[in-house]
Coordinates of C-alpha atoms in Angstrom, one line a residue:
X1 CA 60.9 70.0 92.8
X2 CA 57.6 71.2 93.6
X3 CA 57.6 71.7 89.4
X4 CA 58.8 68.2 88.4
X5 CA 57.7 64.9 88.7
X6 CA 60.4 62.6 88.3
X7 CA 62.4 64.6 89.6
X8 CA 62.3 63.9 94.3
X9 CA 64.1 65.5 96.8
X10 CA 65.4 61.8 97.3
X11 CA 67.2 61.5 93.6
X12 CA 68.7 65.4 94.4
X13 CA 70.1 63.6 97.5
X14 CA 71.8 61.4 95.4
X15 CA 73.1 63.1 92.8
X16 CA 74.0 66.0 95.1
X17 CA 74.3 64.7 98.8
X18 CA 72.0 65.3 101.3
X19 CA 73.3 68.3 101.8
X20 CA 72.1 69.9 98.9
X21 CA 69.0 67.8 99.4
X22 CA 68.2 69.4 102.3
X23 CA 68.6 72.9 101.2
X24 CA 66.3 71.6 98.3
X25 CA 63.9 70.8 101.0
X26 CA 63.8 74.0 102.2
X27 CA 62.9 75.9 99.7
X28 CA 60.6 73.8 98.3
X29 CA 56.6 74.7 98.8
X30 CA 53.8 73.3 99.7
X31 CA 51.4 71.8 97.1
X32 CA 48.9 69.8 98.4
X33 CA 47.0 71.9 100.6
X34 CA 43.3 72.4 101.1
X35 CA 44.0 76.2 102.9
X36 CA 42.5 79.6 101.5
X37 CA 45.3 81.3 98.9
X38 CA 46.4 83.8 102.3
X39 CA 46.8 80.4 104.7
X40 CA 48.5 78.4 102.2
X41 CA 51.7 81.3 101.2
X42 CA 51.9 82.3 104.9
X43 CA 52.4 78.3 105.6
X44 CA 54.7 78.2 102.6
X45 CA 56.9 81.2 104.2
X46 CA 56.5 79.5 107.8
X47 CA 58.2 76.5 105.9
X48 CA 61.0 78.3 103.9
X49 CA 61.4 80.2 107.4
X50 CA 62.3 77.0 109.5
X51 CA 64.5 75.3 106.6
X52 CA 66.6 78.6 106.7
X53 CA 66.5 78.0 110.6
X54 CA 68.8 74.6 110.5
X55 CA 70.6 76.3 106.9
X56 CA 70.6 79.9 106.0
X57 CA 71.5 78.8 102.9
X58 CA 67.9 78.3 102.3
X59 CA 66.8 81.8 102.5
X60 CA 70.3 82.7 100.4
X61 CA 68.7 80.4 97.2
X62 CA 65.3 81.9 98.1
X63 CA 66.6 85.2 97.8
X64 CA 68.3 84.6 94.2
X65 CA 65.5 82.8 92.8
X66 CA 63.8 85.9 93.6
X67 CA 65.8 88.8 92.1
X68 CA 65.5 86.6 89.2
X69 CA 61.7 86.6 89.3
X70 CA 62.1 90.0 89.5
X71 CA 64.3 90.8 86.4
X72 CA 61.7 88.6 84.2
X73 CA 58.9 90.3 85.9
X74 CA 57.4 91.8 82.7
X75 CA 56.1 88.9 81.2
X76 CA 54.2 88.3 84.2
X77 CA 50.0 89.8 84.4
X78 CA 49.7 92.8 86.2
X79 CA 48.1 91.6 89.2
X80 CA 51.0 89.0 89.6
X81 CA 53.8 92.0 89.2
X82 CA 51.8 93.8 91.9
X83 CA 51.9 90.2 94.5
X84 CA 55.2 89.5 93.6
X85 CA 56.2 93.3 94.0
X86 CA 54.6 93.7 97.3
X87 CA 55.9 90.2 98.8
X88 CA 59.5 91.6 97.8
X89 CA 59.3 95.1 99.5
X90 CA 57.8 93.0 102.9
X91 CA 60.0 89.8 103.0
X92 CA 62.3 89.7 100.8
X93 CA 64.3 93.0 100.4
X94 CA 64.9 93.5 104.1
X95 CA 65.7 89.8 105.0
X96 CA 68.8 90.5 102.3
X97 CA 69.5 93.9 104.4
X98 CA 69.7 91.4 107.1
X99 CA 71.7 89.4 105.8
X100 CA 74.1 92.3 104.5
X101 CA 73.4 91.3 100.7
X102 CA 73.4 94.8 99.8
X103 CA 74.1 94.7 95.8
X104 CA 71.3 92.5 96.1
X105 CA 68.9 94.3 98.2
X106 CA 69.2 97.1 96.5
X107 CA 68.3 95.8 93.1
X108 CA 65.2 93.9 94.6
X109 CA 64.5 97.3 96.0
X110 CA 64.4 99.1 92.9
X111 CA 62.8 96.4 90.5
X112 CA 59.9 95.9 93.1
X113 CA 59.5 99.7 93.3
X114 CA 59.6 100.8 89.8
X115 CA 56.7 97.6 88.9
X116 CA 55.1 98.4 92.0
X117 CA 54.6 102.7 91.4
X118 CA 55.5 102.8 87.8
X119 CA 54.5 106.5 87.2
X120 CA 56.1 107.5 89.9
X121 CA 59.1 105.3 89.9
X122 CA 59.8 106.4 86.5
X123 CA 59.6 110.4 87.3
X124 CA 62.4 109.4 90.5
X125 CA 64.4 107.9 88.3
X126 CA 64.4 110.8 85.7
X127 CA 65.4 113.1 88.5
X128 CA 68.3 110.7 90.0
X129 CA 69.8 110.4 86.6
X130 CA 70.1 114.4 86.8
X131 CA 71.8 114.4 90.1
X132 CA 74.9 112.4 88.3
X133 CA 75.8 115.4 86.2
X134 CA 75.6 117.9 88.9
X135 CA 78.4 121.0 88.4
X136 CA 78.8 120.5 92.0
X137 CA 79.7 116.9 92.6
X138 CA 82.6 117.2 89.5
X139 CA 84.2 119.8 91.8
X140 CA 83.9 117.8 94.8
X141 CA 85.3 114.9 93.4
X142 CA 88.1 117.3 91.7
X143 CA 88.8 119.2 94.9
X144 CA 89.6 115.6 96.2
X145 CA 91.3 113.3 93.8
X146 CA 93.6 116.5 93.8
X147 CA 94.0 116.5 97.8
X148 CA 94.9 113.0 97.6
X149 CA 97.4 113.3 94.8
X150 CA 99.2 116.1 97.2
X151 CA 99.4 114.1 100.4
X152 CA 100.1 110.5 97.8
X153 CA 97.8 108.7 98.8
X154 CA 96.4 106.5 96.0
X155 CA 92.2 106.8 96.1
X156 CA 89.5 106.5 94.0
X157 CA 86.7 108.5 93.8
X158 CA 82.8 108.0 92.7
X159 CA 80.2 108.6 93.2
X160 CA 76.6 106.7 93.1
X161 CA 73.4 107.9 93.5
X162 CA 70.6 106.2 95.2
X163 CA 68.1 104.3 93.6
X164 CA 64.4 104.1 94.1
X165 CA 65.3 102.1 97.4
X166 CA 66.4 105.3 99.0
X167 CA 62.7 107.1 98.7
X168 CA 60.8 103.9 100.2
X169 CA 58.7 104.3 103.2
X170 CA 58.3 101.1 104.7
X171 CA 56.5 102.2 106.8
X172 CA 53.6 103.9 105.4
X173 CA 54.3 101.9 102.1
X174 CA 54.9 104.8 99.8
X175 CA 57.9 106.4 98.1
X176 CA 58.7 109.6 98.9
X177 CA 59.2 112.7 96.2
X178 CA 63.2 113.7 98.2
X179 CA 65.8 112.6 100.3
X180 CA 68.0 114.5 102.3
X181 CA 71.0 112.6 101.2
X182 CA 70.5 111.3 97.4
X183 CA 74.1 111.1 96.9
X184 CA 76.8 108.9 98.6
X185 CA 80.8 109.3 97.7
X186 CA 82.6 106.6 97.8
X187 CA 86.5 106.6 98.1
X188 CA 88.3 103.4 97.8
X189 CA 92.0 103.2 99.2
X190 CA 94.7 100.8 99.3
X191 CA 94.9 100.0 102.9
X192 CA 93.6 100.7 106.2
X193 CA 95.7 103.1 107.5
X194 CA 95.2 105.0 104.3
X195 CA 91.7 104.9 105.3
X196 CA 92.2 107.1 108.9
X197 CA 94.4 109.4 106.7
X198 CA 91.7 110.2 104.3
X199 CA 89.4 111.1 106.8
X200 CA 91.5 113.3 108.5
X201 CA 91.9 114.6 105.2
X202 CA 88.8 114.6 104.2
X203 CA 87.6 116.3 107.4
X204 CA 90.2 118.8 106.8
X205 CA 88.6 119.9 103.1
X206 CA 84.8 119.3 104.1
X207 CA 84.2 119.5 107.8
X208 CA 81.9 117.2 109.0
X209 CA 78.6 117.3 110.6
X210 CA 79.3 117.3 114.5
X211 CA 78.3 113.2 115.5
X212 CA 77.5 111.9 112.2
X213 CA 81.2 110.0 112.0
X214 CA 81.0 106.2 112.0
X215 CA 84.3 103.5 111.9
X216 CA 83.0 100.5 111.0
X217 CA 86.7 99.3 110.5
X218 CA 87.4 99.1 114.3
X219 CA 83.6 98.1 115.1
X220 CA 82.1 96.1 112.4
X221 CA 78.6 95.2 111.7
X222 CA 77.7 92.0 112.4
X223 CA 77.6 91.2 109.0
X224 CA 81.3 91.9 108.6
X225 CA 81.0 94.7 107.0
X226 CA 83.5 97.6 107.5
X227 CA 84.2 101.2 106.6
X228 CA 84.3 105.0 107.7
X229 CA 81.4 106.9 107.4
X230 CA 80.9 110.5 107.7
X231 CA 78.5 113.2 106.6
X232 CA 79.4 117.0 105.7
X233 CA 77.8 119.8 103.9
X234 CA 78.8 120.7 101.0
X235 CA 77.0 124.5 99.2
X236 CA 74.1 123.8 101.1
X237 CA 73.9 120.2 100.5
X238 CA 74.3 116.9 103.1
X239 CA 76.7 114.1 101.5
X240 CA 77.7 110.9 102.8
X241 CA 81.6 110.0 102.2
X242 CA 82.6 106.1 102.9
X243 CA 85.8 104.8 102.9
X244 CA 87.0 101.6 102.9
X245 CA 89.6 99.7 101.2
X246 CA 88.8 97.0 98.2
X247 CA 88.9 94.6 100.4
X248 CA 85.7 95.8 102.3
X249 CA 84.0 96.9 99.1
X250 CA 83.8 93.4 98.3
X251 CA 82.7 92.5 101.5
X252 CA 80.2 95.3 101.4
X253 CA 78.1 93.5 98.3
X254 CA 78.8 90.0 99.0
X255 CA 77.4 89.8 103.2
X256 CA 77.3 87.5 105.4
X257 CA 78.4 84.8 102.8
X258 CA 82.1 86.2 101.5
X259 CA 84.1 83.7 103.3
X260 CA 81.4 81.3 104.5
X261 CA 83.0 80.1 108.0
X262 CA 81.5 78.9 111.2
X263 CA 85.6 78.9 113.1
X264 CA 85.3 83.0 112.7
X265 CA 83.7 83.6 116.1
X266 CA 82.0 87.3 115.2
X267 CA 80.4 85.3 112.2
X268 CA 79.2 82.1 114.4
X269 CA 77.7 84.1 116.3
X270 CA 76.0 86.1 113.5
X271 CA 74.6 82.8 111.7
X272 CA 73.0 81.5 115.4
X273 CA 71.5 85.3 115.9
X274 CA 70.2 84.4 112.0
X275 CA 68.9 81.0 112.8
X276 CA 66.9 82.4 115.5
X277 CA 65.6 85.0 113.6
X278 CA 64.4 82.1 111.2
X279 CA 63.2 80.2 114.1
X280 CA 61.1 82.8 115.6
X281 CA 59.4 83.9 112.5
X282 CA 59.1 79.8 111.3
X283 CA 56.8 79.3 114.8
X284 CA 54.4 81.6 113.8
X285 CA 54.3 82.6 117.7
X286 CA 56.0 86.3 117.8
X287 CA 53.2 87.9 116.2
X288 CA 53.6 89.2 112.2
X289 CA 56.5 87.6 110.7
X290 CA 56.6 90.9 108.7
X291 CA 57.3 93.0 111.6
X292 CA 60.1 91.0 112.8
X293 CA 62.1 90.8 109.4
X294 CA 61.1 94.8 109.3
X295 CA 62.4 95.5 112.5
X296 CA 65.5 93.4 112.3
X297 CA 66.2 94.8 109.0
X298 CA 66.3 98.5 109.6
X299 CA 69.8 100.2 110.9
X300 CA 71.8 99.3 114.0
X301 CA 72.5 101.1 117.2
X302 CA 75.4 100.5 119.2
X303 CA 75.5 99.9 123.2
X304 CA 77.8 98.8 125.5
X305 CA 78.1 96.7 128.8
X306 CA 80.1 98.3 131.4
X307 CA 83.0 96.4 130.8
X308 CA 82.9 98.2 127.2
X309 CA 81.5 94.8 125.0
X310 CA 79.6 95.4 122.1
X311 CA 76.0 94.7 121.0
X312 CA 74.8 95.9 118.0
X313 CA 70.8 95.8 118.0
X314 CA 68.0 96.7 115.8
X315 CA 66.8 100.9 116.1
X316 CA 64.4 101.5 118.9
X317 CA 65.5 98.1 120.6
X318 CA 65.0 98.0 124.6
X319 CA 66.3 97.0 127.9
X320 CA 64.8 94.1 127.4
X321 CA 66.5 93.0 123.8
X322 CA 69.7 93.7 125.6
X323 CA 69.0 91.8 128.8
X324 CA 68.4 88.7 126.5
X325 CA 71.4 89.4 124.0
X326 CA 73.4 89.1 127.4
X327 CA 72.2 86.0 128.4
X328 CA 69.0 84.3 128.5
X329 CA 68.6 84.3 132.2
X330 CA 69.9 88.1 133.0
X331 CA 66.7 88.3 130.0
X332 CA 63.8 86.7 131.6
X333 CA 65.2 88.1 135.5
X334 CA 66.0 92.1 134.2
X335 CA 63.6 94.8 136.1
X336 CA 65.2 97.3 134.1
X337 CA 68.8 99.4 134.2
X338 CA 70.9 101.5 134.6
X339 CA 71.6 103.8 131.3
X340 CA 74.0 105.7 132.4
X341 CA 73.4 107.3 136.0
X342 CA 69.5 107.1 134.7
X343 CA 67.7 103.8 135.5
X344 CA 65.0 102.8 133.0
X345 CA 62.4 100.2 132.6
X346 CA 62.5 96.8 130.8
X347 CA 60.3 98.7 128.1
X348 CA 62.5 102.0 127.5
X349 CA 64.1 102.6 124.1
X350 CA 68.0 102.4 123.8
X351 CA 69.5 105.0 121.7
X352 CA 73.1 104.8 119.8
X353 CA 76.5 104.5 122.2
X354 CA 74.4 104.3 125.5
X355 CA 76.1 101.6 128.2
X356 CA 73.8 100.2 130.1
X357 CA 73.9 97.8 133.3
X358 CA 71.0 95.7 133.6
X359 CA 69.0 95.3 137.2
X360 CA 67.7 91.7 137.8
X361 CA 65.3 90.1 140.3
X362 CA 66.6 87.1 141.8
X363 CA 63.5 85.3 140.0
X364 CA 62.2 85.0 136.8
X365 CA 59.7 87.6 136.2
X366 CA 56.1 87.2 134.4
X367 CA 56.4 90.0 131.7
X368 CA 53.3 91.7 129.6
X369 CA 52.4 90.7 126.9
X370 CA 52.9 94.3 125.3
X371 CA 57.2 93.9 126.0
X372 CA 56.1 91.4 122.7
X373 CA 55.5 94.4 120.9
X374 CA 58.0 96.1 121.9
X375 CA 61.1 94.1 121.6
X376 CA 62.8 94.5 118.4
X377 CA 65.5 91.2 118.8
X378 CA 64.0 87.7 117.5
X379 CA 65.9 85.9 120.4
X380 CA 63.9 88.6 122.9
X381 CA 60.9 88.0 121.2
X382 CA 61.2 83.6 120.6
X383 CA 61.7 83.8 124.8
X384 CA 58.7 85.9 126.0
X385 CA 56.5 83.7 123.3
X386 CA 58.2 80.5 124.7
X387 CA 57.0 81.8 128.1
X388 CA 53.8 83.0 127.3
X389 CA 52.9 79.9 125.7
X390 CA 54.1 78.0 128.5
X391 CA 52.1 79.8 130.8
X392 CA 48.8 79.2 128.3
X393 CA 49.8 75.8 128.3
X394 CA 49.7 75.6 132.3
X395 CA 46.5 77.5 132.6
X396 CA 44.7 75.6 130.1
X397 CA 45.7 72.3 131.5
X398 CA 44.1 73.2 134.8
X399 CA 40.8 74.1 132.7
X400 CA 40.6 71.0 131.1
X401 CA 41.2 68.8 134.2
X402 CA 38.4 71.0 136.0
X403 CA 36.4 70.4 132.4
X404 CA 36.3 66.6 132.2
X405 CA 36.3 65.9 135.9
X406 CA 32.9 68.1 136.0
X407 CA 31.8 65.9 132.6
X408 CA 32.7 62.9 133.8
X409 CA 30.9 63.1 137.1
X410 CA 27.8 64.6 135.1
X411 CA 28.1 61.5 132.9
X412 CA 28.2 59.4 136.1
X413 CA 31.4 58.3 135.3
X414 CA 34.0 57.2 138.0
X415 CA 37.2 59.7 137.4
X416 CA 39.3 56.8 138.2
X417 CA 38.9 55.4 134.6
X418 CA 41.3 57.9 133.3
X419 CA 44.0 56.2 135.6
X420 CA 42.9 52.8 134.1
X421 CA 45.5 50.6 131.5
X422 CA 42.9 51.4 128.9
X423 CA 43.4 55.3 128.7
X424 CA 45.8 55.0 126.6
X425 CA 43.3 53.4 123.3
X426 CA 41.4 56.9 124.2
X427 CA 44.8 58.5 124.1
X428 CA 45.9 57.3 120.5
X429 CA 42.8 57.5 119.4
X430 CA 43.4 61.4 119.4
X431 CA 46.8 61.2 118.4
X432 CA 47.8 62.5 122.5
X433 CA 50.8 61.3 124.1
X434 CA 49.5 61.9 127.5
X435 CA 46.6 62.8 130.0
X436 CA 48.3 65.7 130.4
X437 CA 48.0 66.8 127.0
X438 CA 45.1 65.9 126.5
X439 CA 43.3 67.8 129.7
X440 CA 45.4 70.7 127.8
X441 CA 43.5 69.9 124.5
X442 CA 40.4 70.4 125.9
X443 CA 41.5 73.8 127.8
X444 CA 42.2 75.5 124.7
X445 CA 38.9 74.1 122.7
X446 CA 41.1 71.6 120.7
X447 CA 39.2 68.8 121.9
X448 CA 35.0 68.5 121.4
X449 CA 34.0 67.2 125.3
X450 CA 31.1 65.4 123.5
X451 CA 33.8 63.4 121.4
X452 CA 36.2 62.4 124.4
X453 CA 33.1 61.7 126.6
X454 CA 31.5 59.4 123.8
X455 CA 35.0 57.3 123.6
X456 CA 35.1 56.7 127.3
X457 CA 32.1 55.6 127.7
X458 CA 32.9 52.8 124.6
X459 CA 36.7 51.9 125.0
X460 CA 36.3 52.7 128.8
X461 CA 32.6 51.9 130.0
X462 CA 31.1 49.0 127.8
X463 CA 29.5 51.3 125.7
X464 CA 26.7 52.5 128.7
X465 CA 26.7 55.4 131.5
X466 CA 24.5 54.9 134.0
X467 CA 23.2 58.8 133.1
X468 CA 21.5 60.6 130.6
X469 CA 23.5 62.9 128.3
X470 CA 23.9 66.3 130.8
X471 CA 22.2 69.9 128.9
X472 CA 22.5 73.3 129.8
X473 CA 24.2 72.9 132.4
X474 CA 27.8 74.4 132.1
X475 CA 31.0 73.3 133.0
X476 CA 32.6 75.9 136.2
X477 CA 35.9 77.0 136.5
X478 CA 37.2 78.7 139.2
X479 CA 40.1 80.7 138.5
X480 CA 42.6 82.9 140.9
X481 CA 44.7 84.7 138.5
X482 CA 44.2 87.6 136.0
X483 CA 47.4 87.3 133.6
X484 CA 46.5 89.2 130.1
X485 CA 48.4 86.4 128.8
X486 CA 46.4 83.2 129.6
X487 CA 42.9 85.1 129.5
X488 CA 41.1 88.1 127.5
X489 CA 39.1 90.2 128.7
X490 CA 36.3 91.0 126.0
X491 CA 36.1 94.4 124.6
X492 CA 32.6 93.9 123.8
X493 CA 30.7 93.6 126.4
X494 CA 33.7 94.5 129.4
X495 CA 33.3 92.0 131.8
X496 CA 34.3 92.6 135.5
X497 CA 36.0 89.7 137.2
X498 CA 33.8 90.6 140.3
X499 CA 30.8 90.2 139.0
X500 CA 28.9 86.7 138.5
X501 CA 27.8 84.9 135.6
X502 CA 30.7 85.5 133.7
X503 CA 31.4 82.8 130.5
X504 CA 34.5 81.9 128.8
X505 CA 35.5 80.6 125.6
X506 CA 38.7 78.2 125.5
X507 CA 41.0 79.1 123.0
X508 CA 44.4 78.3 122.0
X509 CA 45.5 81.8 122.6
X510 CA 43.8 81.7 126.5
X511 CA 40.4 82.2 128.0
X512 CA 38.2 84.5 126.3
X513 CA 35.7 86.0 128.9
X514 CA 32.1 86.9 128.4
X515 CA 29.0 88.4 130.1
X516 CA 25.9 86.1 130.0
X517 CA 24.2 89.4 128.8
X518 CA 27.2 89.9 125.7
X519 CA 24.9 90.2 122.6
X520 CA 28.2 89.7 120.4
X521 CA 28.5 86.4 122.4
X522 CA 24.6 85.8 121.8
X523 CA 25.0 86.1 117.9
X524 CA 27.4 83.5 118.1
X525 CA 26.3 79.5 117.6
X526 CA 28.0 77.4 120.2
X527 CA 27.2 74.3 122.0
X528 CA 27.2 73.9 125.9
X529 CA 30.8 72.1 125.8
X530 CA 32.4 75.3 123.8
X531 CA 31.8 77.4 126.7
X532 CA 32.3 77.3 130.5
X533 CA 30.8 79.5 133.4
X534 CA 34.1 81.3 135.2
X535 CA 34.5 82.4 138.2
X536 CA 37.3 84.4 140.4
X537 CA 38.5 82.7 144.1
X538 CA 38.2 87.3 144.7
X539 CA 40.2 86.7 148.1
X540 CA 43.3 85.0 146.3
X541 CA 43.5 87.0 143.6
X542 CA 45.7 89.9 142.7
X543 CA 45.0 92.9 141.0
X544 CA 48.6 94.3 139.5
X545 CA 47.1 97.0 137.0
X546 CA 46.3 100.5 138.2
X547 CA 42.0 100.9 138.2
X548 CA 40.0 103.9 137.4
X549 CA 36.5 105.1 137.4
X550 CA 34.3 107.9 136.5
X551 CA 32.4 109.2 138.5
X552 CA 29.7 111.3 136.2
X553 CA 28.2 114.3 138.6
X554 CA 29.4 115.1 141.2
X555 CA 29.8 118.2 143.2
X556 CA 33.8 118.7 144.3
X557 CA 32.6 118.3 148.4
X558 CA 30.4 115.4 147.6
X559 CA 33.8 113.3 145.0
X560 CA 35.6 114.0 148.5
X561 CA 33.1 113.3 151.1
X562 CA 32.6 109.8 149.0
X563 CA 36.4 109.2 149.0
X564 CA 37.1 110.5 152.6
X565 CA 34.6 107.1 153.6
X566 CA 35.9 104.4 150.5
X567 CA 37.2 101.3 152.1
X568 CA 40.6 101.2 153.9
X569 CA 41.8 98.8 151.4
X570 CA 41.2 101.4 148.4
X571 CA 45.1 103.4 147.4
X572 CA 43.6 106.5 146.0
X573 CA 46.3 107.5 143.3
X574 CA 45.0 111.0 141.5
X575 CA 41.8 112.3 141.7
X576 CA 41.3 114.7 137.9
X577 CA 38.5 117.0 137.0
X578 CA 37.1 116.1 133.6
X579 CA 34.9 118.5 132.8
X580 CA 36.0 121.5 130.6
X581 CA 33.3 123.7 131.0
X582 CA 32.2 125.1 134.7
X583 CA 29.6 123.2 136.2
X584 CA 28.2 122.3 139.6
X585 CA 28.2 118.9 139.3
X586 CA 31.2 118.2 136.9
X587 CA 32.6 114.8 136.0
X588 CA 35.7 113.0 137.6
X589 CA 38.0 110.5 137.2
X590 CA 39.1 108.9 140.2
X591 CA 42.4 106.6 139.8
X592 CA 43.5 103.5 142.4
X593 CA 45.1 100.9 143.1
X594 CA 43.7 97.5 144.9
X595 CA 45.1 94.6 146.3
X596 CA 42.7 91.9 145.3
X597 CA 39.3 91.8 143.4
X598 CA 37.9 90.8 147.1
X599 CA 39.0 94.9 147.7
X600 CA 37.7 96.0 144.0
X601 CA 34.7 94.4 144.6
X602 CA 33.9 96.5 148.5
X603 CA 35.0 99.7 146.2
X604 CA 32.5 98.7 143.3
X605 CA 29.9 98.1 146.6
X606 CA 30.6 101.6 148.2
X607 CA 30.1 103.6 144.7
X608 CA 26.4 101.7 144.2
X609 CA 25.9 102.9 148.0
X610 CA 26.5 106.5 146.7
X611 CA 23.5 106.5 144.3
X612 CA 26.1 108.5 141.9
X613 CA 26.7 107.8 138.6
X614 CA 29.9 106.1 137.5
X615 CA 31.5 104.2 135.0
X616 CA 33.8 101.3 135.2
X617 CA 36.1 99.3 132.9
X618 CA 38.4 96.6 134.5
X619 CA 42.0 96.8 133.4
X620 CA 43.6 93.3 133.0

């Protein structure tokens, strides 16, 4: 509807009903926006993903639309061809894989790659055409047809050469010159029983490669795909054999939208997972949506609970992905898992066939931001993003309350002004729901203090203030946690939380901490209310991560003496020699643990008293 002024979403609703109108609205691009091209493209995609989270049909329409665009791409200028090809390879072709629309996926990849790599693609296509006529293929087909006739199985044997899509390395964005399995041999039989009979015959004719047989009839893929797969080496070349019935072959092409029904239990679960995927990438909270789509569209692994329940997960999924697939509460309290008889941490990557028993704490845990990068399933990413967001909001609310309180005192304004009836006019002016949201916005740097103070003076204090507007003095924030989700120790000046004179920029993604002497920060243009002075309550702030320091030059005797009289609370884990060549004063790395920032300060003070040169970078 964005292309035709006379046609609106309301008109579509009148003609075709509200359901079709909602699908059309989900597919409609954002047109009136002042953002730059990159930001606009991101907003358009997120709108489509949000629409698909409510109705997956939105994405089916977008995939069909994109396929039509690719089929007519020759008429477009070169730069447009490249842009559409890149977008297809990053987003739409992997999504067709997620839906199980394999014929659509193959055509999208083949068309996009032929435009992205025109010369290399043409050479590969010529090579692919030669494979079809290879004499060894005709021999294999002949042997299979004869064997099936001998045992009275009605079978149709065809060969499918893999197209450009199989040669595309999505991680490195290149076309490979050759692949291990350029051909697939498809065998279609009359019924399910014949599938298994033919598998036995096939294994007898062409001995299979050990552990390559996959039974997708007994264990269908989440998309509903069924069939038997087995690999064999014939005359030095590896081949993939796929055995299925006519109905299974049709289902393989149509994926999720074959026999659409919310009453089908397996399909209903898959539709819910699809909606979760679009909900995550539509919110923009779980990192790059391209990465999430790529992870979801990759090959699956089959994992099991101790009771034998099957969970199909993307390759490289972690214990935490498995835990969230079992139940949300299980994920939030997951400390690790027993995989077989071995105990692993929650970030451990699972393998095909693993039997996993989740180990749980009796309370929800606070996961590190690095877990978001490790997780592969949309549900795990969504839940982690949600908890990170809650942690940041709580921290921002505390920071915002502290800043507003100090600023009002500096302006000579009574604190109870914010608890009078008139405060609603302030909230309405900034389109905020309540005082908590106001504190969050200040703590995230989204609401400027000068604007807030002006409104408070004008609307709650009759436009006057007994004091002159404050200048120069920064508001102070005291913290008692070192949570990398809510704050970032900046890499440019590497501040140490035990130091005085640290500054923080309130941001939506958390507080960005710098030293006062930071060169990069001093080049930035900012005003007094853009920044706060940050201090930690040293005795109350726990240090969870292992720390390390490097002593630049010390004899073995000296380093041992130094550590022998170190504070008792310093738990030394390792002392490593760093110098590669023999020297009287080598460099040493000392790895240690401390309970609080107060103990860390004692350790650093001890190092300073020793007069030995050392380097320390805080691990947050």
